[in-house]
Structures are given as C-alpha cells and as structure tokens.
PDB file of C-alpha atoms in Angstrom:
ATOM      1  CA  UNK A  29      -9.437 -39.303  -3.833  1.00 60.00           C
ATOM      2  CA  UNK A  30      -7.532 -36.224  -4.631  1.00 74.00           C
ATOM      3  CA  UNK A  31      -9.368 -35.754  -7.844  1.00 74.00           C
ATOM      4  CA  UNK A  32     -12.564 -36.197  -6.136  1.00 76.00           C
ATOM      5  CA  UNK A  33     -11.727 -33.550  -3.436  1.00 80.00           C
ATOM      6  CA  UNK A  34     -10.693 -31.062  -6.329  1.00 85.00           C
ATOM      7  CA  UNK A  35     -14.091 -31.572  -8.166  1.00 83.00           C
ATOM      8  CA  UNK A  36     -16.002 -30.950  -4.954  1.00 84.00           C
ATOM      9  CA  UNK A  37     -13.913 -27.822  -4.154  1.00 86.00           C
ATOM     10  CA  UNK A  38     -14.220 -26.644  -7.748  1.00 87.00           C
ATOM     11  CA  UNK A  39     -18.164 -27.016  -7.449  1.00 85.00           C
ATOM     12  CA  UNK A  40     -18.292 -25.278  -4.118  1.00 88.00           C
ATOM     13  CA  UNK A  41     -16.128 -22.330  -4.990  1.00 87.00           C
ATOM     14  CA  UNK A  42     -17.616 -21.762  -8.312  1.00 88.00           C
ATOM     15  CA  UNK A  43     -21.058 -22.022  -6.918  1.00 87.00           C
ATOM     16  CA  UNK A  44     -20.384 -19.594  -4.040  1.00 88.00           C
ATOM     17  CA  UNK A  45     -18.715 -17.173  -6.335  1.00 89.00           C
ATOM     18  CA  UNK A  46     -21.500 -17.248  -8.822  1.00 86.00           C
ATOM     19  CA  UNK A  47     -24.145 -16.954  -6.120  1.00 86.00           C
ATOM     20  CA  UNK A  48     -22.449 -13.851  -4.759  1.00 86.00           C
ATOM     21  CA  UNK A  49     -22.278 -12.193  -8.107  1.00 86.00           C
ATOM     22  CA  UNK A  50     -25.980 -12.835  -8.789  1.00 86.00           C
ATOM     23  CA  UNK A  51     -26.813 -11.793  -5.329  1.00 79.00           C
ATOM     24  CA  UNK A  52     -25.330  -8.453  -5.773  1.00 78.00           C
ATOM     25  CA  UNK A  53     -26.476  -7.838  -9.450  1.00 79.00           C
ATOM     26  CA  UNK A  54     -29.690  -6.036 -10.036  1.00 67.00           C
ATOM     27  CA  UNK A  55     -33.222  -7.145  -8.558  1.00 67.00           C
ATOM     28  CA  UNK A  56     -33.950 -10.196 -10.605  1.00 72.00           C
ATOM     29  CA  UNK A  57     -30.634 -11.879 -10.505  1.00 77.00           C
ATOM     30  CA  UNK A  58     -30.671 -12.703  -6.775  1.00 80.00           C
ATOM     31  CA  UNK A  59     -33.606 -15.054  -7.371  1.00 79.00           C
ATOM     32  CA  UNK A  60     -31.078 -17.374  -9.373  1.00 84.00           C
ATOM     33  CA  UNK A  61     -28.214 -17.355  -6.755  1.00 87.00           C
ATOM     34  CA  UNK A  62     -29.452 -20.285  -4.900  1.00 87.00           C
ATOM     35  CA  UNK A  63     -30.401 -22.322  -8.048  1.00 89.00           C
ATOM     36  CA  UNK A  64     -26.905 -21.635  -9.506  1.00 89.00           C
ATOM     37  CA  UNK A  65     -25.081 -22.762  -6.254  1.00 88.00           C
ATOM     38  CA  UNK A  66     -27.095 -25.863  -6.195  1.00 90.00           C
ATOM     39  CA  UNK A  67     -26.348 -26.665  -9.791  1.00 90.00           C
ATOM     40  CA  UNK A  68     -22.743 -26.367  -9.363  1.00 88.00           C
ATOM     41  CA  UNK A  69     -22.568 -28.161  -6.068  1.00 87.00           C
ATOM     42  CA  UNK A  70     -24.492 -31.154  -7.749  1.00 88.00           C
ATOM     43  CA  UNK A  71     -21.994 -31.024 -10.690  1.00 88.00           C
ATOM     44  CA  UNK A  72     -18.899 -31.123  -8.305  1.00 84.00           C
ATOM     45  CA  UNK A  73     -20.507 -34.095  -6.530  1.00 85.00           C
ATOM     46  CA  UNK A  74     -21.148 -36.043  -9.887  1.00 84.00           C
ATOM     47  CA  UNK A  75     -17.848 -35.358 -11.272  1.00 83.00           C
ATOM     48  CA  UNK A  76     -16.171 -36.441  -7.858  1.00 81.00           C
ATOM     49  CA  UNK A  77     -18.184 -39.637  -7.948  1.00 76.00           C
ATOM     50  CA  UNK A  78     -16.959 -40.377 -11.408  1.00 74.00           C
ATOM     51  CA  UNK A  79     -13.451 -40.482 -10.142  1.00 71.00           C
ATOM     52  CA  UNK A  80     -14.249 -43.546  -7.883  1.00 66.00           C
ATOM     53  CA  UNK A  81     -12.866 -46.742  -9.467  1.00 61.00           C
ATOM     54  CA  UNK A  82     -15.744 -49.161 -10.371  1.00 60.00           C
ATOM     55  CA  UNK A  83     -15.383 -53.035 -10.367  1.00 55.00           C
ATOM     56  CA  UNK A  84     -13.879 -54.612 -13.474  1.00 56.00           C
ATOM     57  CA  UNK A  85     -16.632 -55.913 -15.740  1.00 53.00           C
ATOM     58  CA  UNK A  86     -14.649 -59.076 -16.848  1.00 52.00           C
ATOM     59  CA  UNK A  87     -14.295 -62.292 -14.864  1.00 55.00           C
ATOM     60  CA  UNK A  88     -16.279 -63.691 -12.009  1.00 57.00           C
ATOM     61  CA  UNK A  89     -17.077 -61.254  -9.314  1.00 56.00           C
ATOM     62  CA  UNK A  90     -17.602 -62.173  -5.615  1.00 57.00           C
ATOM     63  CA  UNK A  91     -19.452 -60.143  -2.946  1.00 55.00           C
ATOM     64  CA  UNK A  92     -20.508 -60.237   0.654  1.00 56.00           C
ATOM     65  CA  UNK A  93     -24.195 -60.774   1.390  1.00 55.00           C
ATOM     66  CA  UNK A  94     -24.932 -57.805   3.645  1.00 57.00           C
ATOM     67  CA  UNK A  95     -27.970 -55.975   4.490  1.00 62.00           C
ATOM     68  CA  UNK A  96     -27.275 -52.200   4.016  1.00 65.00           C
ATOM     69  CA  UNK A  97     -29.781 -49.340   5.223  1.00 74.00           C
ATOM     70  CA  UNK A  98     -29.603 -45.839   3.899  1.00 75.00           C
ATOM     71  CA  UNK A  99     -29.957 -44.456   7.479  1.00 77.00           C
ATOM     72  CA  UNK A 100     -26.860 -46.456   8.412  1.00 78.00           C
ATOM     73  CA  UNK A 101     -24.823 -44.399   6.028  1.00 80.00           C
ATOM     74  CA  UNK A 102     -26.199 -40.912   6.683  1.00 86.00           C
ATOM     75  CA  UNK A 103     -24.141 -38.941   9.403  1.00 89.00           C
ATOM     76  CA  UNK A 104     -26.739 -38.090  12.014  1.00 90.00           C
ATOM     77  CA  UNK A 105     -25.599 -35.000  13.412  1.00 92.00           C
ATOM     78  CA  UNK A 106     -24.891 -32.970  10.173  1.00 93.00           C
ATOM     79  CA  UNK A 107     -28.200 -34.278   8.796  1.00 93.00           C
ATOM     80  CA  UNK A 108     -29.899 -32.942  12.034  1.00 95.00           C
ATOM     81  CA  UNK A 109     -28.122 -29.735  11.525  1.00 95.00           C
ATOM     82  CA  UNK A 110     -29.493 -29.481   7.815  1.00 95.00           C
ATOM     83  CA  UNK A 111     -33.049 -29.930   9.288  1.00 95.00           C
ATOM     84  CA  UNK A 112     -32.609 -27.119  11.975  1.00 96.00           C
ATOM     85  CA  UNK A 113     -31.079 -24.778   9.229  1.00 95.00           C
ATOM     86  CA  UNK A 114     -34.025 -25.363   6.882  1.00 95.00           C
ATOM     87  CA  UNK A 115     -36.580 -24.712   9.780  1.00 96.00           C
ATOM     88  CA  UNK A 116     -34.825 -21.436  10.564  1.00 95.00           C
ATOM     89  CA  UNK A 117     -34.735 -20.454   6.872  1.00 94.00           C
ATOM     90  CA  UNK A 118     -38.526 -21.373   6.581  1.00 93.00           C
ATOM     91  CA  UNK A 119     -39.376 -19.253   9.508  1.00 93.00           C
ATOM     92  CA  UNK A 120     -37.432 -16.235   8.303  1.00 92.00           C
ATOM     93  CA  UNK A 121     -38.873 -16.387   4.695  1.00 91.00           C
ATOM     94  CA  UNK A 122     -42.424 -17.025   6.388  1.00 89.00           C
ATOM     95  CA  UNK A 123     -41.804 -13.887   8.347  1.00 86.00           C
ATOM     96  CA  UNK A 124     -40.484 -11.572   5.629  1.00 85.00           C
ATOM     97  CA  UNK A 125     -42.806 -12.762   2.918  1.00 83.00           C
ATOM     98  CA  UNK A 126     -46.013 -10.943   4.224  1.00 80.00           C
ATOM     99  CA  UNK A 127     -43.826  -7.785   4.488  1.00 76.00           C
ATOM    100  CA  UNK A 128     -42.945  -7.954   0.623  1.00 75.00           C
ATOM    101  CA  UNK A 129     -46.235  -6.065  -0.354  1.00 66.00           C
ATOM    102  CA  UNK A 130     -46.446  -2.879  -2.380  1.00 58.00           C
ATOM    103  CA  UNK A 131     -46.023   0.388  -0.663  1.00 52.00           C
ATOM    104  CA  UNK A 132     -49.838   0.849  -0.296  1.00 51.00           C
ATOM    105  CA  UNK A 133     -49.566   2.430   3.195  1.00 49.00           C
ATOM    106  CA  UNK A 134     -47.739   5.437   1.648  1.00 46.00           C
ATOM    107  CA  UNK A 135     -49.559   8.442   0.128  1.00 46.00           C
ATOM    108  CA  UNK A 136     -46.321   9.700  -1.546  1.00 43.00           C
ATOM    109  CA  UNK A 137     -45.587   6.861  -3.702  1.00 45.00           C
ATOM    110  CA  UNK A 138     -47.864   4.562  -5.914  1.00 47.00           C
ATOM    111  CA  UNK A 139     -47.911   0.847  -5.539  1.00 50.00           C
ATOM    112  CA  UNK A 140     -44.448  -0.712  -6.707  1.00 54.00           C
ATOM    113  CA  UNK A 141     -44.914  -2.907  -9.840  1.00 52.00           C
ATOM    114  CA  UNK A 142     -42.528  -5.391  -8.470  1.00 55.00           C
ATOM    115  CA  UNK A 143     -44.588  -7.012  -5.673  1.00 60.00           C
ATOM    116  CA  UNK A 144     -42.683  -9.534  -3.628  1.00 74.00           C
ATOM    117  CA  UNK A 145     -39.182  -8.000  -4.241  1.00 73.00           C
ATOM    118  CA  UNK A 146     -39.102  -5.313  -1.599  1.00 71.00           C
ATOM    119  CA  UNK A 147     -40.445  -4.570   1.827  1.00 72.00           C
ATOM    120  CA  UNK A 148     -43.739  -2.925   2.269  1.00 65.00           C
ATOM    121  CA  UNK A 149     -42.329  -0.577   5.125  1.00 65.00           C
ATOM    122  CA  UNK A 150     -42.677   3.111   5.307  1.00 61.00           C
ATOM    123  CA  UNK A 151     -40.632   5.285   7.679  1.00 60.00           C
ATOM    124  CA  UNK A 152     -41.285   9.119   7.810  1.00 59.00           C
ATOM    125  CA  UNK A 153     -43.279   8.796   4.676  1.00 58.00           C
ATOM    126  CA  UNK A 154     -40.663   7.218   2.559  1.00 61.00           C
ATOM    127  CA  UNK A 155     -41.147   3.797   0.967  1.00 60.00           C
ATOM    128  CA  UNK A 156     -38.205   1.530   1.479  1.00 60.00           C
ATOM    129  CA  UNK A 157     -36.761  -0.558  -1.408  1.00 62.00           C
ATOM    130  CA  UNK A 158     -35.211  -3.949  -1.350  1.00 61.00           C
ATOM    131  CA  UNK A 159     -33.501  -6.328  -1.873  1.00 67.00           C
ATOM    132  CA  UNK A 160     -35.773  -8.181   0.605  1.00 75.00           C
ATOM    133  CA  UNK A 161     -36.433 -11.860   0.734  1.00 82.00           C
ATOM    134  CA  UNK A 162     -40.133 -11.593  -0.054  1.00 82.00           C
ATOM    135  CA  UNK A 163     -42.209 -13.994  -1.931  1.00 85.00           C
ATOM    136  CA  UNK A 164     -40.567 -13.335  -5.236  1.00 83.00           C
ATOM    137  CA  UNK A 165     -37.293 -14.762  -3.925  1.00 85.00           C
ATOM    138  CA  UNK A 166     -38.717 -17.070  -1.323  1.00 89.00           C
ATOM    139  CA  UNK A 167     -40.602 -19.139  -3.840  1.00 89.00           C
ATOM    140  CA  UNK A 168     -37.488 -19.619  -5.949  1.00 90.00           C
ATOM    141  CA  UNK A 169     -35.305 -20.547  -2.908  1.00 91.00           C
ATOM    142  CA  UNK A 170     -37.985 -22.821  -1.469  1.00 91.00           C
ATOM    143  CA  UNK A 171     -38.495 -24.665  -4.835  1.00 92.00           C
ATOM    144  CA  UNK A 172     -34.739 -25.101  -5.362  1.00 93.00           C
ATOM    145  CA  UNK A 173     -34.179 -26.535  -1.711  1.00 93.00           C
ATOM    146  CA  UNK A 174     -37.224 -28.774  -2.443  1.00 94.00           C
ATOM    147  CA  UNK A 175     -35.731 -30.230  -5.531  1.00 93.00           C
ATOM    148  CA  UNK A 176     -32.264 -30.478  -3.961  1.00 93.00           C
ATOM    149  CA  UNK A 177     -33.709 -32.427  -0.788  1.00 93.00           C
ATOM    150  CA  UNK A 178     -35.500 -34.778  -3.318  1.00 93.00           C
ATOM    151  CA  UNK A 179     -32.414 -35.395  -5.391  1.00 91.00           C
ATOM    152  CA  UNK A 180     -30.445 -35.815  -2.105  1.00 91.00           C
ATOM    153  CA  UNK A 181     -32.824 -38.493  -0.849  1.00 91.00           C
ATOM    154  CA  UNK A 182     -32.802 -40.380  -4.168  1.00 91.00           C
ATOM    155  CA  UNK A 183     -29.004 -40.441  -4.265  1.00 87.00           C
ATOM    156  CA  UNK A 184     -28.702 -41.533  -0.587  1.00 88.00           C
ATOM    157  CA  UNK A 185     -31.207 -44.436  -1.254  1.00 86.00           C
ATOM    158  CA  UNK A 186     -29.073 -45.595  -4.266  1.00 83.00           C
ATOM    159  CA  UNK A 187     -25.976 -45.645  -2.319  1.00 79.00           C
ATOM    160  CA  UNK A 188     -26.450 -49.002  -0.620  1.00 75.00           C
ATOM    161  CA  UNK A 189     -26.766 -50.685  -3.956  1.00 72.00           C
ATOM    162  CA  UNK A 190     -23.773 -49.249  -5.557  1.00 66.00           C
ATOM    163  CA  UNK A 191     -21.359 -51.693  -7.174  1.00 60.00           C
ATOM    164  CA  UNK A 192     -18.398 -51.300  -4.811  1.00 58.00           C
ATOM    165  CA  UNK A 193     -17.846 -54.159  -2.290  1.00 58.00           C
ATOM    166  CA  UNK A 194     -15.405 -54.784   0.588  1.00 54.00           C
ATOM    167  CA  UNK A 195     -14.159 -52.379   3.199  1.00 55.00           C
ATOM    168  CA  UNK A 196     -13.327 -49.828   0.409  1.00 61.00           C
ATOM    169  CA  UNK A 197     -16.898 -49.898  -0.632  1.00 66.00           C
ATOM    170  CA  UNK A 198     -18.312 -49.243   2.812  1.00 71.00           C
ATOM    171  CA  UNK A 199     -15.874 -46.212   3.124  1.00 77.00           C
ATOM    172  CA  UNK A 200     -17.127 -44.966  -0.269  1.00 78.00           C
ATOM    173  CA  UNK A 201     -20.692 -45.262   0.677  1.00 81.00           C
ATOM    174  CA  UNK A 202     -20.156 -43.258   3.938  1.00 84.00           C
ATOM    175  CA  UNK A 203     -18.035 -40.612   2.278  1.00 85.00           C
ATOM    176  CA  UNK A 204     -20.340 -40.187  -0.420  1.00 86.00           C
ATOM    177  CA  UNK A 205     -23.407 -39.992   1.932  1.00 89.00           C
ATOM    178  CA  UNK A 206     -21.415 -37.345   3.953  1.00 90.00           C
ATOM    179  CA  UNK A 207     -20.664 -35.349   0.819  1.00 89.00           C
ATOM    180  CA  UNK A 208     -24.429 -35.248  -0.356  1.00 92.00           C
ATOM    181  CA  UNK A 209     -25.488 -34.135   3.309  1.00 94.00           C
ATOM    182  CA  UNK A 210     -22.765 -31.600   3.409  1.00 93.00           C
ATOM    183  CA  UNK A 211     -23.653 -30.197  -0.006  1.00 92.00           C
ATOM    184  CA  UNK A 212     -27.293 -29.805   1.159  1.00 93.00           C
ATOM    185  CA  UNK A 213     -26.179 -28.112   4.337  1.00 93.00           C
ATOM    186  CA  UNK A 214     -23.988 -25.566   2.252  1.00 94.00           C
ATOM    187  CA  UNK A 215     -26.989 -24.824   0.138  1.00 93.00           C
ATOM    188  CA  UNK A 216     -29.311 -24.132   3.027  1.00 95.00           C
ATOM    189  CA  UNK A 217     -26.734 -22.235   5.083  1.00 95.00           C
ATOM    190  CA  UNK A 218     -25.999 -19.833   2.081  1.00 93.00           C
ATOM    191  CA  UNK A 219     -29.762 -19.299   1.458  1.00 93.00           C
ATOM    192  CA  UNK A 220     -30.267 -18.485   5.307  1.00 94.00           C
ATOM    193  CA  UNK A 221     -27.275 -16.203   5.442  1.00 92.00           C
ATOM    194  CA  UNK A 222     -28.254 -14.476   2.255  1.00 90.00           C
ATOM    195  CA  UNK A 223     -31.917 -13.909   3.377  1.00 90.00           C
ATOM    196  CA  UNK A 224     -30.899 -12.782   6.956  1.00 91.00           C
ATOM    197  CA  UNK A 225     -28.329 -10.353   5.233  1.00 88.00           C
ATOM    198  CA  UNK A 226     -30.887  -8.811   2.800  1.00 85.00           C
ATOM    199  CA  UNK A 227     -33.421  -8.545   5.671  1.00 85.00           C
ATOM    200  CA  UNK A 228     -30.785  -6.747   7.985  1.00 84.00           C
ATOM    201  CA  UNK A 229     -29.633  -4.543   5.060  1.00 80.00           C
ATOM    202  CA  UNK A 230     -33.141  -2.754   5.106  1.00 77.00           C
ATOM    203  CA  UNK A 231     -33.964  -2.948   8.793  1.00 76.00           C
ATOM    204  CA  UNK A 232     -30.610  -2.217   9.931  1.00 63.00           C
ATOM    205  CA  UNK A 233     -30.415   1.102   8.399  1.00 63.00           C
ATOM    206  CA  UNK A 234     -31.007   4.340  10.619  1.00 59.00           C
ATOM    207  CA  UNK A 235     -34.397   5.698  10.345  1.00 58.00           C
ATOM    208  CA  UNK A 236     -35.703   2.789   8.257  1.00 58.00           C
ATOM    209  CA  UNK A 237     -38.750   0.796   9.776  1.00 63.00           C
ATOM    210  CA  UNK A 238     -38.151   2.170  13.290  1.00 61.00           C
ATOM    211  CA  UNK A 239     -40.923   0.153  14.871  1.00 63.00           C
ATOM    212  CA  UNK A 240     -39.974  -1.688  17.909  1.00 66.00           C
ATOM    213  CA  UNK A 241     -40.387  -4.970  16.291  1.00 68.00           C
ATOM    214  CA  UNK A 242     -37.966  -4.049  13.524  1.00 69.00           C
ATOM    215  CA  UNK A 243     -35.385  -3.039  16.283  1.00 71.00           C
ATOM    216  CA  UNK A 244     -35.699  -6.160  18.040  1.00 76.00           C
ATOM    217  CA  UNK A 245     -35.407  -8.278  14.779  1.00 80.00           C
ATOM    218  CA  UNK A 246     -31.978  -6.918  14.056  1.00 82.00           C
ATOM    219  CA  UNK A 247     -30.314  -8.885  16.975  1.00 84.00           C
ATOM    220  CA  UNK A 248     -32.070 -12.109  15.665  1.00 88.00           C
ATOM    221  CA  UNK A 249     -30.888 -11.450  12.195  1.00 90.00           C
ATOM    222  CA  UNK A 250     -27.299 -11.068  13.209  1.00 91.00           C
ATOM    223  CA  UNK A 251     -27.561 -14.222  15.218  1.00 92.00           C
ATOM    224  CA  UNK A 252     -28.835 -15.928  12.147  1.00 93.00           C
ATOM    225  CA  UNK A 253     -26.130 -14.560  10.083  1.00 94.00           C
ATOM    226  CA  UNK A 254     -23.519 -15.884  12.539  1.00 95.00           C
ATOM    227  CA  UNK A 255     -25.182 -19.326  12.624  1.00 96.00           C
ATOM    228  CA  UNK A 256     -25.215 -19.436   8.769  1.00 95.00           C
ATOM    229  CA  UNK A 257     -21.559 -18.457   8.420  1.00 95.00           C
ATOM    230  CA  UNK A 258     -20.482 -21.123  10.955  1.00 96.00           C
ATOM    231  CA  UNK A 259     -22.728 -23.651   9.409  1.00 95.00           C
ATOM    232  CA  UNK A 260     -21.338 -22.944   5.955  1.00 95.00           C
ATOM    233  CA  UNK A 261     -17.758 -23.381   7.191  1.00 95.00           C
ATOM    234  CA  UNK A 262     -18.646 -26.702   8.944  1.00 95.00           C
ATOM    235  CA  UNK A 263     -20.332 -28.144   5.839  1.00 95.00           C
ATOM    236  CA  UNK A 264     -18.008 -26.873   3.417  1.00 93.00           C
ATOM    237  CA  UNK A 265     -15.074 -28.277   5.249  1.00 93.00           C
ATOM    238  CA  UNK A 266     -16.844 -31.777   5.314  1.00 92.00           C
ATOM    239  CA  UNK A 267     -17.711 -31.466   1.763  1.00 91.00           C
ATOM    240  CA  UNK A 268     -14.160 -30.876   0.617  1.00 89.00           C
ATOM    241  CA  UNK A 269     -12.347 -32.886   3.320  1.00 87.00           C
ATOM    242  CA  UNK A 270     -14.821 -35.469   4.275  1.00 82.00           C
ATOM    243  CA  UNK A 271     -14.004 -37.336   7.722  1.00 79.00           C
ATOM    244  CA  UNK A 272     -12.356 -40.634   7.117  1.00 67.00           C
ATOM    245  CA  UNK A 273     -14.793 -43.461   7.193  1.00 53.00           C
ATOM    246  CA  UNK A 274     -14.047 -46.605   9.256  1.00 48.00           C
ATOM    247  CA  UNK A 275     -12.785 -49.317   6.672  1.00 40.00           C
ATOM    248  CA  UNK A 276     -13.128 -52.204   9.288  1.00 40.00           C
ATOM    249  CA  UNK A 277     -16.894 -51.754  10.175  1.00 43.00           C
ATOM    250  CA  UNK A 278     -19.428 -53.893   8.402  1.00 42.00           C
ATOM    251  CA  UNK A 279     -22.428 -51.944   7.215  1.00 41.00           C
ATOM    252  CA  UNK A 280     -25.622 -53.733   8.312  1.00 44.00           C
ATOM    253  CA  UNK A 281     -25.810 -57.408   9.368  1.00 39.00           C
ATOM    254  CA  UNK A 282     -24.864 -60.296   7.390  1.00 37.00           C
ATOM    255  CA  UNK A 283     -27.761 -62.084   5.628  1.00 39.00           C
ATOM    256  CA  UNK A 284     -28.013 -65.668   7.020  1.00 41.00           C
ATOM    257  CA  UNK A 285     -27.212 -68.473   4.517  1.00 40.00           C
ATOM    258  CA  UNK A 286     -29.232 -71.542   4.007  1.00 39.00           C
TER     259      UNK A 286
END
C-alpha cells in the first residue's frame, strides 16, 4: 500500500512539475504540458497497480460468485465533479478559441504567422500577444483529455474482472477506481486552471482589451482559477491518499446457484 501511494505521488509530482515547466517555456511547449501530465499520471497509476499482490498461480483457487458492475465501483461525487470541470473547460476553450485569430483588425501590424496561439485583440492600436488558450492549444488539450477519458473508461470496465477475490479484492477495486477518477480530475483541473490563468494574463493587464466584455470576464476567470485550484487539491489528495474502502461490503449481488 505504501509503495503504491509513493508511485502515485511520484507520478503526480513529476507530472505537475513538468507541466509547469512546459507551460512557462516558449510558445509551442505549453501545448505539451497537459499530455506530459497525463503520461506521468498514468505511469504512476500503472506502477502503483503493479505493487498489488496477485493470487498465487499454483494450487486450486476458490472464488465467490458475485455479479459486479463498473458503476458500483466508481465514486459518484468525484466522477460528477470531473464531468462539471470538463464542461467548464470546454466552455472556456470554446469561448477563447474564436479570439485566437491573427491581428487582422490592426493596421499597424501584419497578420501574426502563428494563428491560434495568441489573442486577436487590439487595444489602442497595439496587437496583444499570447500565451492564449486558442485553437492551437485547445486541440491538443481536448485530444489529450479525450484519450485519457477513453483509457479511464477501459480501465474501469476491466476492474470487476481483476483476479483479486475476497474483501481485499473489493477494497482494491474501489481504491483503484477512485485513483483512476482522481487522476482524471487532476488532469482536467490543471488544464482548466492553466487555460483560465493564460486568459487572465492577457485580459487582466491594464489597457489590454478594455472592452466591457473583457472586464467582466476577469471576475469569471478568477472564479475558474479558484475552482480549478480547489479541485486540484481535492483530487490530488484522493489520488495519493485514497479513502479507505469498506472491506465488509459485498459488491453486487450473489449469483444464484442451481
């Protein structure tokens, strides 16, 4: 158990540090921040799973006849939180994407060659640069989250058939399901917080995009950053220190014997 927590903590810490470095490095590197975090989170979960003892291969094994469902293993509230965070991130990227156009409204600067990496906003005749969560970054983030969600669903669907039986097996399945959902929550929370931060870094500057809609957006962006930070702390804690699963609860219903 301790080794599993260490592996999850290592994947989480390494992923967050690498994502921060990439996010602050140049123009292209931030696009790889979320994929790098996803890869290290997945690596930590896989290594943690390998520390779980498997049944011995020799001898005659006995097992209970139970009907297990994937939904019985998935923690409802954390999973719902991941869905809400994903909707918020999709809304933010959907709003900021159309603004990531070249500075075609400025007569002082030619079109920027890196369409999708900056904001197409001009204030006082000055075209504003990124980083901006436009299409260039949104496509990478969205693709990564889609792949991560598919992998998470596959992993959760395989849990009921894992060869670990008894009360320890039920606890293992619930702990692993909580870890998968928490890792996905960390990934979405970091993406949401980063996108909100990058957006506010441009709109929050004095004299930049001083239209009323930009001024109103700053308060919402601060709120999103706070939500993302709280969500990251919540899911990171659940990932490294998963709640204790009840070992005396039978998952599913006993299959009637004939």
